[in-house]
GROMACS .gro file of C-alpha atoms in nm:
model
  455
    1MET     CA    1  -0.359  -1.087   1.511
    2SER     CA    2  -0.717  -0.958   1.492
    3PHE     CA    3  -0.903  -0.629   1.485
    4GLY     CA    4  -1.248  -0.648   1.642
    5PRO     CA    5  -1.422  -0.963   1.520
    6GLN     CA    6  -1.197  -0.997   1.213
    7VAL     CA    7  -0.910  -1.244   1.240
    8LEU     CA    8  -0.629  -1.131   1.011
    9PHE     CA    9  -0.401  -1.428   1.073
   10GLU     CA   10  -0.344  -1.678   1.352
   11ASN     CA   11  -0.087  -1.939   1.454
   12VAL     CA   12   0.155  -1.810   1.190
   13ASN     CA   13   0.502  -1.966   1.181
   14VAL     CA   14   0.713  -1.821   0.903
   15THR     CA   15   1.085  -1.759   0.852
   16PHE     CA   16   1.229  -1.497   0.618
   17ASN     CA   17   1.580  -1.598   0.511
   18ALA     CA   18   1.881  -1.386   0.420
   19GLY     CA   19   1.941  -1.358   0.047
   20GLU     CA   20   1.572  -1.400  -0.040
   21ARG     CA   21   1.335  -1.129  -0.163
   22TYR     CA   22   0.978  -1.185  -0.044
   23GLY     CA   23   0.665  -1.023  -0.184
   24LEU     CA   24   0.392  -0.992   0.079
   25THR     CA   25   0.057  -1.026  -0.099
   26GLY     CA   26  -0.311  -1.039  -0.017
   27PRO     CA   27  -0.624  -0.831  -0.081
   28ASN     CA   28  -0.689  -0.494   0.083
   29GLY     CA   29  -0.777  -0.551   0.447
   30ALA     CA   30  -0.599  -0.888   0.465
   31GLY     CA   31  -0.342  -0.745   0.707
   32LYS     CA   32  -0.031  -0.681   0.496
   33SER     CA   33   0.059  -0.345   0.650
   34THR     CA   34  -0.040  -0.477   0.994
   35PHE     CA   35   0.198  -0.769   0.951
   36MET     CA   36   0.475  -0.530   0.845
   37LYS     CA   37   0.413  -0.320   1.156
   38ILE     CA   38   0.437  -0.631   1.372
   39VAL     CA   39   0.765  -0.734   1.208
   40SER     CA   40   0.907  -0.382   1.240
   41GLY     CA   41   0.800  -0.359   1.605
   42ASP     CA   42   0.554  -0.072   1.557
   43ILE     CA   43   0.272  -0.281   1.705
   44ASP     CA   44   0.262  -0.599   1.912
   45PRO     CA   45   0.086  -0.921   1.813
   46VAL     CA   46  -0.198  -1.053   2.029
   47SER     CA   47   0.016  -1.359   2.094
   48GLY     CA   48   0.340  -1.513   1.973
   49ARG     CA   49   0.692  -1.376   1.925
   50VAL     CA   50   0.886  -1.205   1.648
   51HIS     CA   51   1.264  -1.245   1.614
   52ARG     CA   52   1.420  -0.948   1.436
   53PRO     CA   53   1.773  -0.870   1.319
   54ARG     CA   54   1.948  -0.594   1.514
   55LYS     CA   55   1.939  -0.360   1.215
   56LEU     CA   56   1.614  -0.350   1.024
   57GLY     CA   57   1.545  -0.091   0.753
   58VAL     CA   58   1.182   0.015   0.705
   59LEU     CA   59   1.023   0.208   0.417
   60ARG     CA   60   0.667   0.306   0.507
   61GLN     CA   61   0.376   0.415   0.287
   62ASP     CA   62   0.377   0.781   0.395
   63HIS     CA   63   0.622   0.954   0.163
   64TYR     CA   64   0.530   1.298   0.300
   65ALA     CA   65   0.611   1.240   0.669
   66PHE     CA   66   0.934   1.443   0.676
   67GLU     CA   67   0.851   1.747   0.461
   68GLU     CA   68   1.014   2.005   0.692
   69HIS     CA   69   1.333   1.807   0.759
   70ARG     CA   70   1.665   1.838   0.579
   71VAL     CA   71   1.717   1.550   0.336
   72LEU     CA   72   2.044   1.439   0.500
   73ASP     CA   73   1.877   1.436   0.842
   74VAL     CA   74   1.597   1.216   0.710
   75VAL     CA   75   1.858   0.958   0.606
   76LEU     CA   76   2.033   0.978   0.945
   77MET     CA   77   1.700   0.900   1.114
   78GLY     CA   78   1.734   0.553   0.965
   79ASN     CA   79   1.968   0.471   1.253
   80HIS     CA   80   1.730   0.539   1.540
   81HIS     CA   81   1.986   0.498   1.820
   82LEU     CA   82   2.234   0.732   1.651
   83TRP     CA   83   1.976   0.996   1.561
   84LYS     CA   84   1.834   1.000   1.914
   85ALA     CA   85   2.184   1.039   2.060
   86LEU     CA   86   2.274   1.320   1.818
   87GLN     CA   87   1.955   1.509   1.898
   88GLU     CA   88   2.003   1.477   2.273
   89LYS     CA   89   2.367   1.586   2.244
   90GLU     CA   90   2.266   1.893   2.043
   91ALA     CA   91   2.002   1.986   2.303
   92LEU     CA   92   2.254   1.959   2.589
   93LEU     CA   93   2.520   2.163   2.409
   94ALA     CA   94   2.261   2.433   2.345
   95LYS     CA   95   2.256   2.498   2.721
   96GLY     CA   96   2.602   2.654   2.693
   97ASP     CA   97   2.726   2.780   3.032
   98ASP     CA   98   2.417   2.637   3.204
   99LEU     CA   99   2.543   2.281   3.148
  100SER     CA  100   2.536   2.089   3.479
  101ASP     CA  101   2.772   1.818   3.600
  102GLU     CA  102   2.496   1.566   3.539
  103ASP     CA  103   2.461   1.699   3.184
  104GLY     CA  104   2.836   1.659   3.137
  105MET     CA  105   2.819   1.294   3.241
  106ARG     CA  106   2.529   1.238   3.006
  107LEU     CA  107   2.729   1.394   2.722
  108GLY     CA  108   3.003   1.140   2.785
  109GLU     CA  109   2.751   0.856   2.761
  110LEU     CA  110   2.611   0.998   2.438
  111GLU     CA  111   2.960   1.026   2.289
  112MET     CA  112   3.005   0.653   2.351
  113VAL     CA  113   2.676   0.574   2.174
  114ILE     CA  114   2.770   0.796   1.880
  115ALA     CA  115   3.113   0.633   1.852
  116GLU     CA  116   2.963   0.281   1.866
  117GLU     CA  117   2.723   0.373   1.584
  118ASP     CA  118   3.002   0.526   1.367
  119GLY     CA  119   2.831   0.860   1.415
  120TYR     CA  120   3.127   1.075   1.316
  121MET     CA  121   3.126   0.923   0.967
  122ALA     CA  122   2.747   0.906   0.945
  123GLU     CA  123   2.684   1.223   0.746
  124ALA     CA  124   2.956   1.136   0.494
  125GLU     CA  125   2.804   0.788   0.454
  126ALA     CA  126   2.458   0.939   0.408
  127GLU     CA  127   2.593   1.177   0.141
  128GLU     CA  128   2.757   0.886  -0.042
  129LEU     CA  129   2.437   0.682  -0.025
  130LEU     CA  130   2.222   0.968  -0.156
  131GLY     CA  131   2.474   1.043  -0.430
  132GLY     CA  132   2.458   0.682  -0.540
  133LEU     CA  133   2.080   0.715  -0.561
  134GLY     CA  134   2.109   1.017  -0.788
  135LEU     CA  135   2.056   1.314  -0.552
  136ASP     CA  136   2.307   1.598  -0.586
  137GLU     CA  137   2.457   1.800  -0.300
  138ALA     CA  138   2.208   2.086  -0.332
  139ALA     CA  139   1.913   1.847  -0.299
  140GLN     CA  140   2.076   1.674  -0.001
  141GLN     CA  141   2.102   1.999   0.195
  142GLY     CA  142   1.748   2.115   0.115
  143PRO     CA  143   1.415   2.019   0.275
  144MET     CA  144   1.217   1.713   0.169
  145SER     CA  145   0.929   1.938   0.063
  146GLN     CA  146   1.131   2.054  -0.240
  147LEU     CA  147   1.167   1.703  -0.384
  148GLN     CA  148   0.945   1.533  -0.639
  149GLY     CA  149   0.768   1.210  -0.542
  150GLY     CA  150   1.027   0.979  -0.698
  151ASP     CA  151   1.315   1.157  -0.523
  152LYS     CA  152   1.129   1.140  -0.190
  153VAL     CA  153   1.114   0.762  -0.228
  154ARG     CA  154   1.489   0.752  -0.301
  155VAL     CA  155   1.558   0.948   0.018
  156LEU     CA  156   1.334   0.721   0.225
  157LEU     CA  157   1.497   0.418   0.067
  158ALA     CA  158   1.835   0.564   0.166
  159GLN     CA  159   1.694   0.605   0.518
  160ALA     CA  160   1.593   0.239   0.523
  161LEU     CA  161   1.934   0.131   0.391
  162PHE     CA  162   2.139   0.357   0.618
  163GLY     CA  163   2.362   0.155   0.850
  164ASN     CA  164   2.366  -0.160   0.631
  165PRO     CA  165   2.053  -0.330   0.769
  166GLU     CA  166   2.031  -0.708   0.762
  167GLY     CA  167   1.665  -0.687   0.666
  168LEU     CA  168   1.459  -0.444   0.459
  169LEU     CA  169   1.082  -0.387   0.486
  170LEU     CA  170   0.925  -0.188   0.202
  171ASP     CA  171   0.555  -0.093   0.207
  172GLU     CA  172   0.435   0.017  -0.140
  173PRO     CA  173   0.774   0.153  -0.254
  174THR     CA  174   0.652   0.225  -0.609
  175ASN     CA  175   0.382   0.470  -0.500
  176ALA     CA  176   0.445   0.809  -0.667
  177LEU     CA  177   0.729   0.667  -0.879
  178ASP     CA  178   0.739   0.712  -1.254
  179ILE     CA  179   0.816   0.419  -1.484
  180ALA     CA  180   1.189   0.497  -1.509
  181SER     CA  181   1.222   0.519  -1.128
  182ILE     CA  182   1.040   0.188  -1.083
  183ARG     CA  183   1.279   0.019  -1.327
  184TRP     CA  184   1.572   0.170  -1.134
  185LEU     CA  185   1.431   0.040  -0.804
  186GLU     CA  186   1.384  -0.308  -0.951
  187THR     CA  187   1.752  -0.322  -1.051
  188PHE     CA  188   1.861  -0.185  -0.714
  189LEU     CA  189   1.664  -0.444  -0.514
  190GLN     CA  190   1.776  -0.732  -0.736
  191GLU     CA  191   2.130  -0.660  -0.611
  192TYR     CA  192   2.034  -0.631  -0.242
  193VAL     CA  193   2.205  -0.909  -0.046
  194GLY     CA  194   2.001  -0.899   0.276
  195CYS     CA  195   1.647  -1.022   0.341
  196LEU     CA  196   1.381  -0.815   0.166
  197VAL     CA  197   1.006  -0.813   0.240
  198VAL     CA  198   0.802  -0.588   0.012
  199ILE     CA  199   0.433  -0.501  -0.025
  200SER     CA  200   0.327  -0.391  -0.371
  201HIS     CA  201   0.019  -0.402  -0.593
  202ASP     CA  202   0.244  -0.376  -0.900
  203ARG     CA  203   0.243  -0.725  -1.053
  204HIS     CA  204   0.532  -0.653  -1.291
  205PHE     CA  205   0.742  -0.516  -1.003
  206LEU     CA  206   0.682  -0.827  -0.791
  207ASN     CA  207   0.768  -1.053  -1.085
  208GLU     CA  208   1.096  -0.870  -1.146
  209VAL     CA  209   1.210  -0.842  -0.784
  210CYS     CA  210   1.080  -1.135  -0.579
  211THR     CA  211   1.226  -1.482  -0.533
  212LYS     CA  212   0.942  -1.590  -0.302
  213ILE     CA  213   0.586  -1.476  -0.227
  214ALA     CA  214   0.439  -1.474   0.126
  215ASP     CA  215   0.062  -1.469   0.070
  216ILE     CA  216  -0.184  -1.376   0.345
  217ASP     CA  217  -0.493  -1.592   0.298
  218TYR     CA  218  -0.699  -1.851   0.485
  219GLU     CA  219  -0.614  -1.656   0.806
  220THR     CA  220  -0.248  -1.753   0.778
  221ILE     CA  221   0.063  -1.680   0.569
  222ILE     CA  222   0.170  -1.929   0.301
  223VAL     CA  223   0.513  -1.894   0.137
  224TYR     CA  224   0.541  -1.991  -0.232
  225ASN     CA  225   0.862  -2.031  -0.431
  226GLY     CA  226   0.910  -1.804  -0.730
  227ASN     CA  227   0.762  -1.469  -0.826
  228TYR     CA  228   0.404  -1.341  -0.828
  229ASP     CA  229   0.290  -1.526  -1.142
  230ASP     CA  230   0.440  -1.849  -1.005
  231MET     CA  231   0.244  -1.796  -0.682
  232VAL     CA  232  -0.085  -1.738  -0.867
  233GLU     CA  233  -0.046  -2.066  -1.056
  234ALA     CA  234   0.058  -2.263  -0.747
  235LYS     CA  235  -0.223  -2.113  -0.539
  236ALA     CA  236  -0.483  -2.195  -0.805
  237ASN     CA  237  -0.360  -2.555  -0.816
  238ALA     CA  238  -0.366  -2.578  -0.436
  239ARG     CA  239  -0.717  -2.431  -0.424
  240SER     CA  240  -0.836  -2.677  -0.687
  241ALA     CA  241  -0.696  -2.968  -0.484
  242LEU     CA  242  -0.860  -2.827  -0.170
  243GLU     CA  243  -1.198  -2.803  -0.342
  244MET     CA  244  -1.166  -3.159  -0.475
  245ALA     CA  245  -1.089  -3.281  -0.122
  246ASN     CA  246  -1.385  -3.083   0.007
  247SER     CA  247  -1.613  -3.236  -0.257
  248ALA     CA  248  -1.493  -3.586  -0.168
  249LYS     CA  249  -1.566  -3.520   0.200
  250GLN     CA  250  -1.915  -3.393   0.115
  251GLN     CA  251  -1.982  -3.710  -0.082
  252LYS     CA  252  -1.850  -3.925   0.203
  253ILE     CA  253  -2.071  -3.739   0.452
  254SER     CA  254  -2.379  -3.799   0.234
  255GLN     CA  255  -2.300  -4.173   0.213
  256LEU     CA  256  -2.253  -4.198   0.590
  257GLN     CA  257  -2.576  -4.007   0.656
  258ASP     CA  258  -2.769  -4.243   0.426
  259PHE     CA  259  -2.627  -4.548   0.606
  260VAL     CA  260  -2.711  -4.410   0.952
  261GLN     CA  261  -3.067  -4.320   0.853
  262ARG     CA  262  -3.132  -4.657   0.685
  263PHE     CA  263  -3.003  -4.884   0.962
  264ARG     CA  264  -3.053  -4.678   1.281
  265ALA     CA  265  -3.362  -4.879   1.385
  266GLY     CA  266  -3.234  -5.218   1.261
  267SER     CA  267  -3.000  -5.488   1.388
  268ARG     CA  268  -2.676  -5.315   1.281
  269ALA     CA  269  -2.653  -5.082   1.581
  270SER     CA  270  -2.278  -5.128   1.630
  271GLN     CA  271  -2.210  -5.042   1.266
  272VAL     CA  272  -2.438  -4.738   1.292
  273LYS     CA  273  -2.251  -4.615   1.599
  274SER     CA  274  -1.919  -4.655   1.417
  275ARG     CA  275  -2.054  -4.466   1.115
  276GLU     CA  276  -2.183  -4.187   1.341
  277LYS     CA  277  -1.835  -4.138   1.486
  278GLN     CA  278  -1.688  -4.138   1.136
  279LEU     CA  279  -1.957  -3.889   1.025
  280GLU     CA  280  -1.867  -3.650   1.308
  281LYS     CA  281  -1.499  -3.678   1.218
  282GLU     CA  282  -1.569  -3.596   0.852
  283ARG     CA  283  -1.789  -3.300   0.948
  284THR     CA  284  -1.517  -3.162   1.174
  285ALA     CA  285  -1.258  -3.196   0.899
  286LEU     CA  286  -1.490  -3.020   0.655
  287ALA     CA  287  -1.554  -2.733   0.895
  288ASN     CA  288  -1.179  -2.680   0.933
  289LEU     CA  289  -1.133  -2.602   0.563
  290LYS     CA  290  -1.094  -2.225   0.581
  291ARG     CA  291  -1.229  -1.994   0.314
  292SER     CA  292  -1.010  -1.769   0.103
  293ASN     CA  293  -1.032  -1.400   0.197
  294ILE     CA  294  -0.992  -1.286  -0.165
  295GLN     CA  295  -1.275  -1.058  -0.277
  296ARG     CA  296  -1.293  -0.842  -0.584
  297PRO     CA  297  -1.479  -0.512  -0.608
  298PHE     CA  298  -1.746  -0.464  -0.872
  299ILE     CA  299  -1.652  -0.140  -1.051
  300ARG     CA  300  -1.865  -0.012  -1.337
  301PHE     CA  301  -1.878   0.347  -1.456
  302GLU     CA  302  -2.222   0.434  -1.592
  303LEU     CA  303  -2.322   0.763  -1.758
  304LYS     CA  304  -2.605   0.998  -1.670
  305ARG     CA  305  -2.589   1.112  -2.032
  306PRO     CA  306  -2.329   1.087  -2.310
  307SER     CA  307  -2.107   1.377  -2.407
  308GLY     CA  308  -2.086   1.527  -2.753
  309LYS     CA  309  -1.869   1.362  -3.017
  310GLN     CA  310  -1.567   1.588  -2.950
  311VAL     CA  311  -1.490   1.586  -2.580
  312LEU     CA  312  -1.189   1.817  -2.566
  313GLY     CA  313  -1.002   2.054  -2.792
  314VAL     CA  314  -0.666   2.210  -2.697
  315ASP     CA  315  -0.524   2.482  -2.920
  316GLY     CA  316  -0.179   2.639  -2.873
  317LEU     CA  317  -0.160   2.568  -2.498
  318CYS     CA  318   0.148   2.716  -2.324
  319LYS     CA  319   0.257   2.701  -1.959
  320GLN     CA  320   0.590   2.773  -1.795
  321PHE     CA  321   0.705   2.793  -1.431
  322GLU     CA  322   1.023   3.003  -1.406
  323HIS     CA  323   1.267   2.806  -1.625
  324GLN     CA  324   1.054   2.489  -1.660
  325VAL     CA  325   0.838   2.463  -1.970
  326ILE     CA  326   0.537   2.239  -1.907
  327VAL     CA  327   0.376   2.268  -2.252
  328ASP     CA  328   0.461   2.490  -2.547
  329ASP     CA  329   0.216   2.546  -2.833
  330PHE     CA  330   0.035   2.222  -2.747
  331HIS     CA  331  -0.248   2.106  -2.977
  332PHE     CA  332  -0.464   1.794  -2.944
  333ASN     CA  333  -0.821   1.667  -2.955
  334VAL     CA  334  -1.004   1.398  -2.758
  335PHE     CA  335  -1.319   1.230  -2.888
  336ARG     CA  336  -1.590   1.029  -2.715
  337GLY     CA  337  -1.461   0.677  -2.646
  338ASP     CA  338  -1.091   0.775  -2.643
  339LYS     CA  339  -0.868   0.655  -2.360
  340VAL     CA  340  -0.556   0.872  -2.326
  341ALA     CA  341  -0.251   0.802  -2.105
  342ILE     CA  342  -0.024   1.090  -2.000
  343VAL     CA  343   0.327   0.950  -1.940
  344GLY     CA  344   0.664   1.098  -1.851
  345PRO     CA  345   0.920   1.116  -1.569
  346ASN     CA  346   0.838   1.267  -1.230
  347GLY     CA  347   0.846   1.644  -1.234
  348ILE     CA  348   0.786   1.677  -1.608
  349GLY     CA  349   0.439   1.826  -1.554
  350LYS     CA  350   0.180   1.549  -1.591
  351THR     CA  351  -0.032   1.662  -1.295
  352THR     CA  352   0.012   2.025  -1.400
  353LEU     CA  353  -0.123   1.938  -1.745
  354LEU     CA  354  -0.431   1.779  -1.587
  355ARG     CA  355  -0.481   2.091  -1.375
  356LEU     CA  356  -0.452   2.306  -1.688
  357LEU     CA  357  -0.714   2.092  -1.861
  358ARG     CA  358  -0.942   2.121  -1.555
  359GLU     CA  359  -0.872   2.496  -1.557
  360GLU     CA  360  -0.757   2.489  -1.195
  361ILE     CA  361  -0.458   2.697  -1.304
  362ARG     CA  362  -0.437   2.958  -1.576
  363ALA     CA  363  -0.243   2.887  -1.896
  364ASP     CA  364   0.007   3.143  -2.024
  365ASP     CA  365  -0.147   3.117  -2.369
  366GLY     CA  366  -0.379   2.900  -2.576
  367LYS     CA  367  -0.729   2.761  -2.529
  368VAL     CA  368  -0.889   2.461  -2.358
  369GLU     CA  369  -1.241   2.391  -2.482
  370TRP     CA  370  -1.456   2.112  -2.342
  371GLY     CA  371  -1.732   1.971  -2.558
  372TYR     CA  372  -2.108   1.957  -2.521
  373GLU     CA  373  -2.252   1.801  -2.201
  374CYS     CA  374  -1.910   1.708  -2.054
  375GLN     CA  375  -1.939   1.608  -1.687
  376PHE     CA  376  -1.614   1.541  -1.501
  377GLY     CA  377  -1.508   1.277  -1.252
  378TYR     CA  378  -1.167   1.348  -1.098
  379MET     CA  379  -0.934   1.120  -0.902
  380PRO     CA  380  -0.640   1.325  -0.766
  381GLN     CA  381  -0.294   1.194  -0.685
  382ASP     CA  382  -0.319   1.350  -0.338
  383HIS     CA  383  -0.641   1.209  -0.193
  384SER     CA  384  -0.649   1.475   0.080
  385GLU     CA  385  -0.751   1.722  -0.193
  386GLN     CA  386  -1.087   1.545  -0.211
  387ILE     CA  387  -1.137   1.383   0.130
  388GLU     CA  388  -1.072   1.589   0.440
  389LYS     CA  389  -0.973   1.358   0.724
  390SER     CA  390  -1.231   1.431   0.993
  391GLU     CA  391  -1.498   1.279   1.217
  392LYS     CA  392  -1.739   1.275   0.922
  393THR     CA  393  -1.817   0.915   0.827
  394ALA     CA  394  -1.749   0.769   0.485
  395HIS     CA  395  -2.127   0.719   0.451
  396GLN     CA  396  -2.202   1.087   0.520
  397TRP     CA  397  -1.917   1.206   0.296
  398LEU     CA  398  -2.050   1.004   0.001
  399TRP     CA  399  -2.414   1.099   0.064
  400ASP     CA  400  -2.320   1.470   0.062
  401TRP     CA  401  -2.228   1.436  -0.308
  402ASN     CA  402  -2.580   1.330  -0.405
  403GLU     CA  403  -2.851   1.368  -0.144
  404ASP     CA  404  -3.113   1.232  -0.386
  405VAL     CA  405  -2.971   0.882  -0.352
  406ASN     CA  406  -3.152   0.655  -0.104
  407GLU     CA  407  -3.006   0.441   0.173
  408GLU     CA  408  -3.049   0.115  -0.019
  409GLN     CA  409  -2.856   0.254  -0.317
  410LEU     CA  410  -2.575   0.374  -0.090
  411ARG     CA  411  -2.552   0.036   0.085
  412SER     CA  412  -2.539  -0.139  -0.252
  413LEU     CA  413  -2.263   0.094  -0.373
  414PHE     CA  414  -2.055   0.043  -0.058
  415GLY     CA  415  -2.101  -0.333  -0.090
  416ARG     CA  416  -1.978  -0.332  -0.451
  417LEU     CA  417  -1.663  -0.154  -0.330
  418LEU     CA  418  -1.612  -0.414  -0.051
  419PHE     CA  419  -1.715  -0.197   0.245
  420THR     CA  420  -1.872  -0.447   0.484
  421LYS     CA  421  -2.099  -0.421   0.788
  422ASP     CA  422  -2.013  -0.103   0.981
  423GLU     CA  423  -1.717   0.008   0.766
  424PRO     CA  424  -1.912   0.286   0.586
  425PHE     CA  425  -1.968   0.446   0.927
  426LYS     CA  426  -1.599   0.479   1.008
  427PRO     CA  427  -1.471   0.840   1.031
  428THR     CA  428  -1.279   0.942   0.720
  429LYS     CA  429  -0.977   1.020   0.940
  430VAL     CA  430  -0.921   0.648   1.013
  431LEU     CA  431  -0.966   0.515   0.659
  432SER     CA  432  -0.671   0.322   0.519
  433GLY     CA  433  -0.513   0.416   0.187
  434GLY     CA  434  -0.704   0.140   0.007
  435GLU     CA  435  -1.035   0.236   0.171
  436THR     CA  436  -0.983   0.600   0.071
  437VAL     CA  437  -0.928   0.502  -0.293
  438ARG     CA  438  -1.238   0.282  -0.289
  439LEU     CA  439  -1.442   0.568  -0.140
  440LEU     CA  440  -1.326   0.800  -0.420
  441LEU     CA  441  -1.420   0.533  -0.675
  442ALA     CA  442  -1.762   0.504  -0.509
  443ARG     CA  443  -1.809   0.878  -0.559
  444LEU     CA  444  -1.724   0.847  -0.930
  445MET     CA  445  -1.974   0.561  -0.964
  446LEU     CA  446  -2.237   0.766  -0.778
  447LEU     CA  447  -2.195   1.082  -0.988
  448LYS     CA  448  -2.190   0.893  -1.322
  449PRO     CA  449  -1.964   1.137  -1.514
  450ASN     CA  450  -1.891   1.097  -1.884
  451VAL     CA  451  -1.530   1.219  -1.857
  452LEU     CA  452  -1.281   1.057  -1.616
  453LEU     CA  453  -0.958   1.234  -1.518
  454LEU     CA  454  -0.742   0.996  -1.313
  455ASP     CA  455  -0.410   1.111  -1.165
   0.00000   0.00000   0.00000
């Protein structure tokens, strides 16, 4: 599989076995989500074949794709054949007296599909599944838009599990989950008996859940036994052995070159010819040692100017939404150099507290006072708040934040955040999740704030 000139992986032969839990790893841009889409059937490979189980559950990155749908219906969508049949049946029945003979025959066919897929028990099974995941009846009947991020993931996990799939594909399942929900998901997946393939950047999560790691590197996929830490150690050892072999080949090539140059014009022509063949063989073997695709961004937050000693003072802060108290008579101070983590379960009000501190929303009572020379850099949970997906390029979007910066400085900044070649000139509407985060980080590095607020 490749996109443009970039080869993501080629000549991959890999088997995912029942009863194993695989972590799919690799740097941003290595092709993890692309590989998942190939396995799920969303896109086709350039060449080769994929053998899939009949029932495959898929949890995708977009946790906000079904906001207007009823929660129970979102789960039923996990069985594509059943959901399609139910929707078509409902549309035909809506015709009422205008139903044709052909429509009647089609209804009979749909009834057979629904029966084969256990459709008449489907809603009860979905309710049981959601109940087991901690969602009450009221939440099940409401729209997805009313759920917190962690509950959305539970619903989408129920969608992926609906119909007892033989395989489960999870793309970043811990996004938007609080710590308690992540621990719950770890326990849940440890008990899953099918074949699991999961993408996650959460090292602890991969260590707790995975029995094997499928790592995308060297333009292929290598499967390692054990969890993420086991893979890192094994990969480092393999890379060390590869570099030693490479060094030995380089030394051998140098020796062969010396021999050929010394005796080319002498009486040892047959030996020279033999060494030349051996030299070509060694060079070919050396060229076939592929490079690792692992790259690390260079992130450093510099300051235009320091803030005063006291950065923030909060005195008697109060905020309540209907019956939910976010903060009540809250007092605290933050000083230059402090690093403060706001923790708590989903829905408790962490983002709301940040918005109160940024004075995006009005407090019911109390004061928020920022110190001398405070300049803010903000990373929101919802990236669409900051980057409108449009035809505007990433380069233009970043330049708009500081038009005094020159082209060389922008290129350097993009390079430090691993944007290569023409990537800064991609429209923001086609940026991946990882590219969007790196673009927001580039903005923070460009603006050089002395206060960072990261949601």
